Coordinates of C-alpha atoms in Angstrom, one line a residue:
X1 CA 56.0 86.6 116.8
X2 CA 54.2 89.7 115.3
X3 CA 55.3 91.8 118.3
X4 CA 58.9 90.9 117.7
X5 CA 58.6 92.0 114.1
X6 CA 57.2 95.3 115.2
X7 CA 60.3 96.0 117.3
X8 CA 62.7 95.5 114.3
X9 CA 64.2 98.7 112.9
X10 CA 63.7 99.4 109.2
X11 CA 67.4 98.5 108.6
X12 CA 67.0 95.2 110.4
X13 CA 63.9 94.4 108.4
X14 CA 65.7 95.0 105.1
X15 CA 68.6 92.8 106.3
X16 CA 66.4 90.0 107.7
X17 CA 66.0 86.7 105.9
X18 CA 63.2 86.6 103.3
X19 CA 60.6 83.8 103.6
X20 CA 62.2 80.6 102.5
X21 CA 61.6 79.7 98.8
X22 CA 62.4 76.3 97.6
X23 CA 64.0 75.6 94.3
X24 CA 66.7 77.6 92.4
X25 CA 65.2 81.0 93.2
X26 CA 65.7 80.3 96.9
X27 CA 69.5 79.6 96.7
X28 CA 71.6 81.6 99.1
X29 CA 75.3 82.1 98.1
X30 CA 78.1 82.2 100.6
X31 CA 80.6 85.0 100.4
X32 CA 84.2 84.6 99.2
X33 CA 86.1 84.2 102.6
X34 CA 89.1 86.1 101.4
X35 CA 87.1 89.1 100.1
X36 CA 84.8 89.0 103.2
X37 CA 87.8 89.1 105.6
X38 CA 89.4 92.0 103.8
X39 CA 86.1 93.9 103.5
X40 CA 85.5 93.4 107.2
X41 CA 88.9 94.6 108.1
X42 CA 88.3 97.8 106.1
X43 CA 84.8 98.5 107.3
X44 CA 85.8 98.6 111.0
X45 CA 88.5 101.1 110.2
X46 CA 86.9 104.6 110.5
X47 CA 89.6 106.1 108.2
X48 CA 88.8 103.8 105.3
X49 CA 87.8 105.6 102.1
X50 CA 84.6 104.5 100.2
X51 CA 86.7 103.9 97.1
X52 CA 88.9 101.4 98.9
X53 CA 86.1 99.4 100.4
X54 CA 84.2 99.5 97.0
X55 CA 87.2 98.1 95.2
X56 CA 87.5 95.2 97.7
X57 CA 83.8 94.3 97.8
X58 CA 83.5 94.4 94.0
X59 CA 85.8 91.3 93.9
X60 CA 83.0 89.1 95.0
X61 CA 79.7 88.9 92.9
X62 CA 77.9 87.7 96.0
X63 CA 78.7 90.9 97.9
X64 CA 77.9 93.0 94.8
X65 CA 74.4 91.3 94.7
X66 CA 73.8 92.0 98.4
X67 CA 74.9 95.6 98.3
X68 CA 72.7 96.4 95.2
X69 CA 69.8 94.4 96.7
X70 CA 69.8 96.2 100.1
X71 CA 70.6 99.7 98.8
X72 CA 67.7 99.5 96.3
X73 CA 65.3 98.2 99.0
X74 CA 62.3 100.4 99.7
X75 CA 63.6 101.8 103.0
X76 CA 66.9 102.9 101.6
X77 CA 65.8 104.0 98.2
X78 CA 62.9 106.2 99.4
X79 CA 61.8 107.0 95.9
X80 CA 65.3 108.1 94.8
X81 CA 67.1 106.9 91.6
X82 CA 68.2 103.3 91.5
X83 CA 71.7 102.3 92.7
X84 CA 73.8 100.6 90.0
X85 CA 77.3 100.8 91.4
X86 CA 79.0 99.3 94.4
X87 CA 80.5 102.7 95.5
X88 CA 77.1 104.5 95.4
X89 CA 75.5 101.6 97.3
X90 CA 78.1 102.0 100.1
X91 CA 77.4 105.7 100.3
X92 CA 73.7 105.2 100.5
X93 CA 73.8 102.5 103.2
X94 CA 76.4 104.0 105.5
X95 CA 78.9 102.5 107.8
X96 CA 76.7 100.6 110.3
X97 CA 74.4 98.9 107.7
X98 CA 77.4 97.7 105.6
X99 CA 79.0 96.2 108.7
X100 CA 75.7 94.5 109.7
X101 CA 75.3 93.2 106.1
X102 CA 78.8 91.6 106.2
X103 CA 78.1 90.0 109.5
X104 CA 74.8 88.6 108.2
X105 CA 76.4 87.2 105.0
X106 CA 79.1 85.6 107.1
X107 CA 76.4 83.4 108.8
X108 CA 75.7 81.6 105.5
X109 CA 77.1 78.1 105.4
X110 CA 79.8 77.1 103.1
X111 CA 79.4 74.1 100.7
X112 CA 80.2 70.9 102.6
X113 CA 80.9 69.0 99.3
X114 CA 84.4 69.9 98.2
X115 CA 83.7 69.3 94.5
X116 CA 80.6 71.5 94.6
X117 CA 82.6 74.2 96.4
X118 CA 85.3 73.9 93.7
X119 CA 82.9 74.4 90.8
X120 CA 81.1 77.2 92.6
X121 CA 84.4 79.0 93.0
X122 CA 85.0 78.5 89.3
X123 CA 81.8 80.3 88.4
X124 CA 82.3 83.0 91.1
X125 CA 85.8 83.6 89.5
X126 CA 84.2 84.0 86.1
X127 CA 81.8 86.6 87.4
X128 CA 84.6 88.5 89.2
X129 CA 86.8 88.5 86.1
X130 CA 83.9 89.5 83.9
X131 CA 83.3 92.5 86.1
X132 CA 86.9 93.6 86.0
X133 CA 87.2 93.1 82.2
X134 CA 83.9 94.9 81.7
X135 CA 85.4 97.9 83.5
X136 CA 88.6 97.7 81.4
X137 CA 86.6 97.8 78.2
X138 CA 84.3 100.5 79.5
X139 CA 87.3 102.8 80.4
X140 CA 88.0 102.8 76.6
X141 CA 84.5 103.4 75.3
X142 CA 82.3 104.8 78.1
X143 CA 84.5 105.9 81.1
X144 CA 81.6 107.5 83.0
X145 CA 79.8 104.1 83.0
X146 CA 82.9 102.0 84.0
X147 CA 81.6 101.4 87.6
X148 CA 78.2 100.4 86.3
X149 CA 79.8 98.0 83.8
X150 CA 81.9 96.5 86.6
X151 CA 78.7 95.7 88.6
X152 CA 76.8 94.4 85.6
X153 CA 79.7 92.2 84.5
X154 CA 79.9 90.7 88.0
X155 CA 76.3 89.4 87.6
X156 CA 76.9 87.8 84.2
X157 CA 77.4 84.3 85.6
X158 CA 74.9 84.3 88.4
X159 CA 72.8 81.7 86.6
X160 CA 75.7 79.3 86.4
X161 CA 76.4 79.9 90.1
X162 CA 72.7 79.0 90.9
X163 CA 73.0 75.8 88.7
X164 CA 76.0 74.6 90.8
X165 CA 74.4 75.5 94.1
X166 CA 71.0 74.0 93.2
X167 CA 71.8 70.9 91.1
X168 CA 75.1 70.0 92.8
X169 CA 76.2 66.5 91.7
X170 CA 73.9 66.6 88.6
X171 CA 75.7 69.7 87.4
X172 CA 79.2 68.4 88.2
X173 CA 78.5 65.3 86.3
X174 CA 77.8 67.4 83.2
X175 CA 80.6 69.9 83.8
X176 CA 83.2 67.2 84.0
X177 CA 82.2 65.9 80.5
X178 CA 81.2 68.9 78.4
X179 CA 82.1 72.5 77.7
X180 CA 80.2 75.4 79.2
X181 CA 77.9 75.7 76.2
X182 CA 77.4 71.9 76.1
X183 CA 76.5 71.9 79.8
X184 CA 74.0 74.8 79.4
X185 CA 72.4 73.0 76.5
X186 CA 71.9 69.8 78.5
X187 CA 70.6 71.7 81.5
X188 CA 67.9 73.1 79.3
X189 CA 67.1 69.8 77.7
X190 CA 67.4 67.5 80.7
X191 CA 66.5 69.7 83.6
X192 CA 64.5 72.5 82.0
X193 CA 67.0 74.9 83.6
X194 CA 68.2 77.8 81.4
X195 CA 71.1 79.4 83.4
X196 CA 70.8 82.7 81.7
X197 CA 67.1 83.1 82.3
X198 CA 67.3 81.7 85.8
X199 CA 70.0 84.1 86.8
X200 CA 67.9 87.1 85.5
X201 CA 64.8 85.8 87.3
X202 CA 66.8 85.4 90.5
X203 CA 68.2 88.9 90.3
X204 CA 64.8 90.5 89.5
X205 CA 63.1 88.7 92.3
X206 CA 65.5 90.2 94.9
X207 CA 64.9 93.7 93.5
X208 CA 67.9 94.6 91.4
X209 CA 67.1 97.5 89.0
X210 CA 66.4 97.0 85.3
X211 CA 68.9 99.7 84.3
X212 CA 71.7 97.3 85.3
X213 CA 70.1 94.0 84.5
X214 CA 69.4 94.9 80.8
X215 CA 73.1 94.7 80.3
X216 CA 73.1 90.9 80.9
X217 CA 69.7 90.3 79.3
X218 CA 70.0 89.6 75.6
X219 CA 66.4 90.4 74.9
X220 CA 66.1 93.6 77.0
X221 CA 66.7 97.1 75.8
X222 CA 68.3 100.0 77.6
X223 CA 65.8 102.6 79.0
X224 CA 68.2 105.4 78.1
X225 CA 70.4 105.8 75.0
X226 CA 73.5 106.7 77.0
X227 CA 73.5 103.4 78.9
X228 CA 72.9 101.3 75.8
X229 CA 76.7 100.8 75.4
X230 CA 76.7 98.7 78.6
X231 CA 75.3 95.6 76.9
X232 CA 78.0 95.2 74.3
X233 CA 80.6 96.0 76.9
X234 CA 79.5 93.3 79.3
X235 CA 78.9 90.8 76.5
X236 CA 82.3 91.5 75.1
X237 CA 83.8 90.9 78.5
X238 CA 82.0 87.5 78.7
X239 CA 83.4 86.6 75.3
X240 CA 86.9 87.4 76.5
X241 CA 86.5 85.3 79.6
X242 CA 85.2 82.3 77.7
X243 CA 88.0 82.6 75.1
X244 CA 90.6 82.8 77.9
X245 CA 89.2 79.8 79.9
X246 CA 89.0 77.7 76.7
X247 CA 92.5 78.4 75.6
X248 CA 91.4 80.5 72.6
X249 CA 92.8 83.8 73.9
X250 CA 95.1 84.2 70.9
X251 CA 92.1 84.1 68.5
X252 CA 91.0 87.5 69.9
X253 CA 94.5 89.0 69.4
X254 CA 94.7 92.4 67.6
X255 CA 94.8 91.8 63.9
X256 CA 92.9 88.5 64.0
X257 CA 89.5 88.2 62.3
X258 CA 86.8 88.1 64.9
X259 CA 83.6 86.1 64.3
X260 CA 80.8 88.0 62.5
X261 CA 78.5 88.0 65.6
X262 CA 81.3 88.8 68.1
X263 CA 80.2 91.3 70.8
X264 CA 83.7 92.8 70.5
X265 CA 83.0 93.8 66.9
X266 CA 79.9 95.7 68.1
X267 CA 82.1 98.0 70.2
X268 CA 83.7 99.3 67.0
X269 CA 87.0 99.9 68.7
X270 CA 89.8 101.3 66.6
X271 CA 93.2 99.5 66.4
X272 CA 94.8 101.5 69.2
X273 CA 91.8 101.2 71.5
X274 CA 91.5 97.4 71.0
X275 CA 95.3 96.9 71.5
X276 CA 95.1 98.7 74.8
X277 CA 92.0 96.8 75.9
X278 CA 93.5 93.5 74.8
X279 CA 96.8 94.1 76.6
X280 CA 95.1 95.2 79.9
X281 CA 92.7 92.3 79.8
X282 CA 95.6 89.8 79.1
X283 CA 97.6 91.3 81.9
X284 CA 94.8 90.9 84.3
X285 CA 93.6 87.5 83.3
X286 CA 97.0 85.9 83.4
X287 CA 97.7 87.5 86.7
X288 CA 94.3 86.4 88.1
X289 CA 95.0 82.9 87.0
X290 CA 98.1 82.7 89.1
X291 CA 96.5 84.5 92.1
X292 CA 93.5 82.2 92.0
X293 CA 95.7 79.2 93.0
X294 CA 97.0 81.2 96.0
X295 CA 93.5 82.2 97.0
X296 CA 92.3 78.6 97.0
X297 CA 94.6 77.8 99.8
X298 CA 93.7 81.0 101.6
X299 CA 90.0 80.2 101.4
X300 CA 90.6 76.7 102.8
X301 CA 92.5 78.2 105.7
X302 CA 89.9 80.8 106.5
X303 CA 87.0 78.3 106.3
X304 CA 88.9 76.0 108.6
X305 CA 89.5 78.9 111.1
X306 CA 85.8 79.8 110.9
X307 CA 84.7 76.3 111.7
X308 CA 86.9 76.2 114.7
X309 CA 85.8 79.6 116.1
X310 CA 82.5 80.7 117.5
X311 CA 83.6 84.4 117.9
X312 CA 83.4 86.7 115.0
X313 CA 86.5 87.5 113.1
X314 CA 88.5 90.4 114.5
X315 CA 90.3 92.8 112.2
X316 CA 93.7 91.5 111.0
X317 CA 96.7 93.8 111.2
X318 CA 98.6 92.1 108.4
X319 CA 98.0 93.0 104.8
X320 CA 95.9 90.5 102.8
X321 CA 97.4 89.4 99.5
X322 CA 94.1 90.4 97.8
X323 CA 95.1 94.0 98.2
X324 CA 98.1 93.5 95.8
X325 CA 95.8 92.1 93.2
X326 CA 93.2 94.9 93.5
X327 CA 95.8 97.7 93.4
X328 CA 97.5 96.2 90.3
X329 CA 94.3 95.6 88.4
X330 CA 92.5 98.9 88.7
X331 CA 95.2 101.3 87.7
X332 CA 93.0 103.6 85.8
X333 CA 91.2 106.3 87.9
X334 CA 87.6 105.4 88.7
X335 CA 84.8 107.2 86.9
X336 CA 83.3 110.1 88.9
X337 CA 79.7 109.7 90.1
X338 CA 77.4 112.2 91.5
X339 CA 76.6 111.2 95.0
X340 CA 75.6 114.5 96.4
X341 CA 78.0 116.0 98.9
X342 CA 78.8 112.7 100.5
X343 CA 82.2 111.5 99.3
X344 CA 82.6 109.1 102.3
X345 CA 80.2 107.2 104.6
X346 CA 77.4 109.1 106.2
X347 CA 79.6 109.4 109.3
X348 CA 82.0 112.3 109.1
X349 CA 85.6 111.0 108.6
X350 CA 88.9 112.8 108.5
X351 CA 89.5 114.6 105.2
X352 CA 92.9 112.9 104.5
X353 CA 92.6 109.2 105.5
X354 CA 96.1 107.7 105.9
X355 CA 95.1 104.2 104.5
X356 CA 97.2 104.5 101.3
X357 CA 100.2 105.8 103.3
X358 CA 100.0 102.8 105.7
X359 CA 99.8 100.4 102.8
X360 CA 102.8 102.0 101.1
X361 CA 104.7 101.9 104.4
X362 CA 103.9 98.2 105.0
X363 CA 105.1 97.3 101.5
X364 CA 108.3 99.4 101.7
X365 CA 110.5 96.4 102.6
X366 CA 109.0 94.0 100.1
X367 CA 111.1 92.7 97.2
X368 CA 109.8 91.4 93.9
X369 CA 109.9 87.7 93.6
X370 CA 108.7 87.4 90.0
X371 CA 112.3 87.9 88.7
X372 CA 115.7 87.5 90.2
X373 CA 118.8 89.0 88.5
X374 CA 122.4 87.8 88.6
X375 CA 125.6 88.6 86.6
X376 CA 126.5 86.3 83.7
X377 CA 128.4 83.3 84.9
X378 CA 131.2 81.5 83.0
X379 CA 129.4 78.2 83.0
X380 CA 126.2 79.7 81.5
X381 CA 125.0 77.5 78.7
X382 CA 124.3 79.8 75.8
X383 CA 122.5 77.0 74.0
X384 CA 119.6 77.5 76.4
X385 CA 119.1 80.8 74.6
X386 CA 120.0 79.5 71.1
X387 CA 123.0 81.8 71.1
X388 CA 125.6 79.2 70.5
X389 CA 123.9 77.7 67.4
X390 CA 123.2 80.8 65.4
X391 CA 123.6 80.3 61.6
X392 CA 125.4 83.4 60.1
X393 CA 125.1 82.1 56.6
X394 CA 121.4 81.7 56.9
X395 CA 121.1 85.2 58.3
X396 CA 122.9 86.8 55.4
X397 CA 119.6 87.0 53.5
X398 CA 116.4 88.7 54.7
X399 CA 113.4 86.5 55.7
X400 CA 111.1 88.6 53.5
X401 CA 111.8 90.1 50.1
X402 CA 109.6 93.2 50.1
X403 CA 109.9 96.9 50.4
X404 CA 108.7 98.6 53.6
X405 CA 107.8 102.2 53.6
X406 CA 108.8 103.4 57.1
X407 CA 106.7 106.2 58.3
X408 CA 105.5 107.3 61.7
X409 CA 101.8 107.6 62.3
X410 CA 100.5 111.0 63.4
X411 CA 99.7 109.9 66.9
X412 CA 102.4 111.9 68.7
X413 CA 101.4 115.1 70.6
X414 CA 104.6 117.2 70.7
X415 CA 107.1 118.4 68.1
X416 CA 110.0 116.9 70.1
X417 CA 108.4 113.5 70.0
X418 CA 107.7 113.7 66.3
X419 CA 111.3 114.8 65.6
X420 CA 112.7 111.9 67.7
X421 CA 110.6 109.3 65.8
X422 CA 111.5 110.8 62.5
X423 CA 115.2 110.4 63.4
X424 CA 114.5 106.8 64.3
X425 CA 112.7 106.1 61.0
X426 CA 115.7 107.6 59.1
X427 CA 117.9 105.1 61.0
X428 CA 115.6 102.3 59.9
X429 CA 115.9 103.4 56.3
X430 CA 119.7 103.5 56.4
X431 CA 120.3 100.2 58.3
X432 CA 122.0 97.5 56.3
X433 CA 121.3 94.6 58.7
X434 CA 119.3 94.0 61.9
X435 CA 122.4 93.9 64.2
X436 CA 123.3 97.4 63.2
X437 CA 119.7 98.6 63.4
X438 CA 119.1 97.2 66.9
X439 CA 122.4 98.4 68.4
X440 CA 121.8 101.9 67.1
X441 CA 118.2 101.9 68.2
X442 CA 119.2 101.1 71.8
X443 CA 121.6 104.1 71.7
X444 CA 118.9 106.4 70.3
X445 CA 116.3 105.3 72.9
X446 CA 118.7 106.2 75.8
X447 CA 119.4 109.6 74.2
X448 CA 115.7 110.2 73.9
X449 CA 112.9 109.7 76.5
X450 CA 114.4 106.7 78.2
X451 CA 117.3 106.2 80.6
X452 CA 117.9 102.5 80.0
X453 CA 117.2 100.2 77.0
X454 CA 118.0 96.5 76.4
X455 CA 117.5 93.5 74.2
X456 CA 116.4 90.4 76.3
X457 CA 116.4 86.8 75.0
X458 CA 114.1 84.3 76.7
X459 CA 115.4 80.8 77.2
X460 CA 113.9 77.7 75.5
X461 CA 112.2 76.6 78.7
X462 CA 111.0 80.2 79.6
X463 CA 112.5 79.9 83.1
X464 CA 115.1 82.5 82.5
X465 CA 116.1 85.4 80.2
X466 CA 119.4 87.0 79.2
X467 CA 120.3 90.6 78.5
X468 CA 122.4 90.3 75.3
X469 CA 122.7 94.1 74.6
X470 CA 122.1 97.1 76.7
X471 CA 122.6 100.8 77.0
X472 CA 122.2 103.1 80.0
X473 CA 123.6 104.0 83.4
X474 CA 124.6 101.1 85.6
X475 CA 123.2 98.7 83.0
X476 CA 124.9 96.3 80.7
X477 CA 124.8 93.0 78.8
X478 CA 125.3 89.8 80.7
X479 CA 122.5 90.0 83.3
X480 CA 120.5 86.8 83.7
X481 CA 116.9 87.1 84.8
X482 CA 115.2 84.2 86.5
X483 CA 111.5 84.1 85.6
X484 CA 109.8 82.7 88.7
X485 CA 106.4 83.6 87.3
X486 CA 105.7 81.6 84.1
X487 CA 102.9 84.0 83.2
X488 CA 104.9 87.2 83.5
X489 CA 104.9 89.5 80.4
X490 CA 108.6 88.6 79.7
X491 CA 108.0 84.8 80.0
X492 CA 104.9 85.1 77.8
X493 CA 106.6 87.7 75.6
X494 CA 103.6 90.1 75.3
X495 CA 103.6 93.9 75.3
X496 CA 103.4 95.6 78.7
X497 CA 103.8 99.3 79.4
X498 CA 103.6 100.6 83.0
X499 CA 103.5 104.4 83.1
X500 CA 103.5 105.0 86.8
X501 CA 104.0 103.0 90.0
X502 CA 104.5 103.4 93.7
X503 CA 106.7 100.4 94.3
X504 CA 108.6 97.7 92.5
X505 CA 106.6 96.0 89.8
X506 CA 106.7 92.2 89.6
X507 CA 105.8 92.3 85.9
X508 CA 109.0 94.2 85.2
X509 CA 112.1 92.2 84.3
X510 CA 114.2 94.4 86.6
X511 CA 111.5 95.2 89.2
X512 CA 111.2 98.8 87.9
X513 CA 108.2 100.9 89.0
X514 CA 107.7 102.1 85.5
X515 CA 108.8 100.3 82.3
X516 CA 108.1 99.4 78.7
X517 CA 108.4 95.9 77.2
X518 CA 107.5 94.5 73.8
X519 CA 108.4 91.4 71.6
X520 CA 110.3 92.2 68.5
X521 CA 110.3 90.2 65.2
X522 CA 114.1 89.5 65.0
X523 CA 115.5 86.4 63.4
X524 CA 116.0 84.2 66.5
X525 CA 114.6 80.9 67.6
X526 CA 113.5 81.9 71.1
X527 CA 111.5 85.1 71.9
X528 CA 113.3 88.4 72.1
X529 CA 112.0 91.5 73.8
X530 CA 112.9 95.2 73.7
X531 CA 113.0 96.8 77.1
X532 CA 113.1 100.4 78.2
X533 CA 112.7 102.4 81.4
X534 CA 113.3 105.8 82.9
X535 CA 115.5 104.8 85.8
X536 CA 114.7 103.5 89.3
X537 CA 112.6 106.5 90.3
X538 CA 111.6 107.9 86.9
X539 CA 108.2 107.5 85.4
X540 CA 107.5 106.8 81.7
X541 CA 105.4 109.7 80.4
X542 CA 102.4 109.1 78.2
X543 CA 104.3 110.7 75.3
X544 CA 107.2 108.3 75.9
X545 CA 104.7 105.5 75.9
X546 CA 103.4 106.6 72.5
X547 CA 107.0 106.8 71.2
X548 CA 107.8 103.3 72.4
X549 CA 104.7 101.8 70.8
X550 CA 105.3 103.6 67.5
X551 CA 108.9 102.6 67.4
X552 CA 108.1 98.9 68.1
X553 CA 105.4 98.9 65.4
X554 CA 107.7 100.3 62.8
X555 CA 110.6 98.0 63.9
X556 CA 108.5 94.9 63.6
X557 CA 107.6 95.8 60.0
X558 CA 111.2 96.5 59.1
X559 CA 113.2 93.7 60.7
X560 CA 111.9 90.8 58.5
X561 CA 113.2 92.6 55.4
X562 CA 116.7 93.0 56.8
X563 CA 119.5 90.3 56.8
X564 CA 121.2 89.5 60.1
X565 CA 120.1 88.4 63.5
X566 CA 120.5 89.5 67.1
X567 CA 123.4 91.7 68.3
X568 CA 125.1 89.8 71.1
X569 CA 127.4 91.9 73.2
X570 CA 128.4 89.4 75.9
X571 CA 132.0 89.0 77.0
X572 CA 131.9 85.3 76.3
X573 CA 129.6 84.7 73.4

């Protein structure tokens, strides 16, 4: 036995199984089958960029743990600085070791109990989402640490993952009766099991560095001042995840009073920063909620395939749906890290890998299924949109009797933009009713930075929407939009601005690559949104984005003080 150990290479020793430890500290997690398959497909492609593989592997906290553990092991660290991001871990390990690591993780058995597996995936999902939301927040307050926050956030729920894997039925019995905080309290009282402390003990035992673990340890302090911001970032992400999962998301909305001890408060974000963070986090969390249902079926299918096969999984030629999720979520450019002169794996790869081109080519023929558009039909029931029962008498008086001083905030960067917004504010001051104001606003938007503009009314059941007024080329009132995704920005009527895109966007009511959408406070019983874009191929500039947000903010202050309702420009109102 000793002779066999001497023959092992250093890499194999680091990847070999550690001595078996009983109890919660000896738990071994299985990888997410969907993420594992996509990562395996990329790692065997010699043209894969490190950034692409890092983005995929960061979707599974289990793979994040393994990469950080192995890359910080004695053989690979060699006295160098600790690794705290997935990308740097991949660079340090190199192509062959990462492939071996994936093959080794694949050998771990899945949970045989379906209920245990279900709850484990719930906790894994929380870790994955906490990592992404941590990165979203970090990009607003500490961009250079965004990848570190992504890794730290992914580890936030490791203790709860251990609780499910170790206690199994005992945990499930509690989880089906109580909230997360109630479960954790009873685990401490009944089982002497503190998930937070157990998770930290587990991660420290396997060798993860303190300069990332402090971010999830409430009692630890950062060893350097510049990394101290990581803790409130990760804790704020956890607060957002808990609020979303417990149907309290609206309590964190901009303008709402946050609890005194809220981690979000500690970030000291200004209004614009928090609005951006909240919108990006909402977009991701609602999208992830829908995709999670699809991934459940995909996991079952992959597990079944693995159980029927003895050979290792070969690379799949078809695109995995996970790629769509990843590309949509991480729109912001990743923070740059110093990794020496190695921008790819230690093996020399072609300077211009064609991976992105191949993805774009494979997606070229895809059509968005989130919305479907058709021309207004004669038999359309306008009552579905509360357009047939409007009360003109009621709308003769404003909803609020107060004076509004309309002025644009000094957040625009060019004289042309400032001049345009000043013209719009003059329009707001002169308007006598909301119909006149909104009709003229659509006209002004299309003469300014946008090519198309529209007012869209959402139906009572939120299954469709109707364009009641529009301006722009090849664009008019009377288009009905079927909302196949109940969590889309239009169905939920929350703000969404997509500045750039390489293909049709499912979040857009018209599938545009670049668009702006925001709810407006007009006197109507169902939600109404203002929409604008720069044409099929045009991109909304950052200055146009600022203009749109400024105009909507002023508009929603002015509308309640004006009489009137919604301008309806249909042929058959």
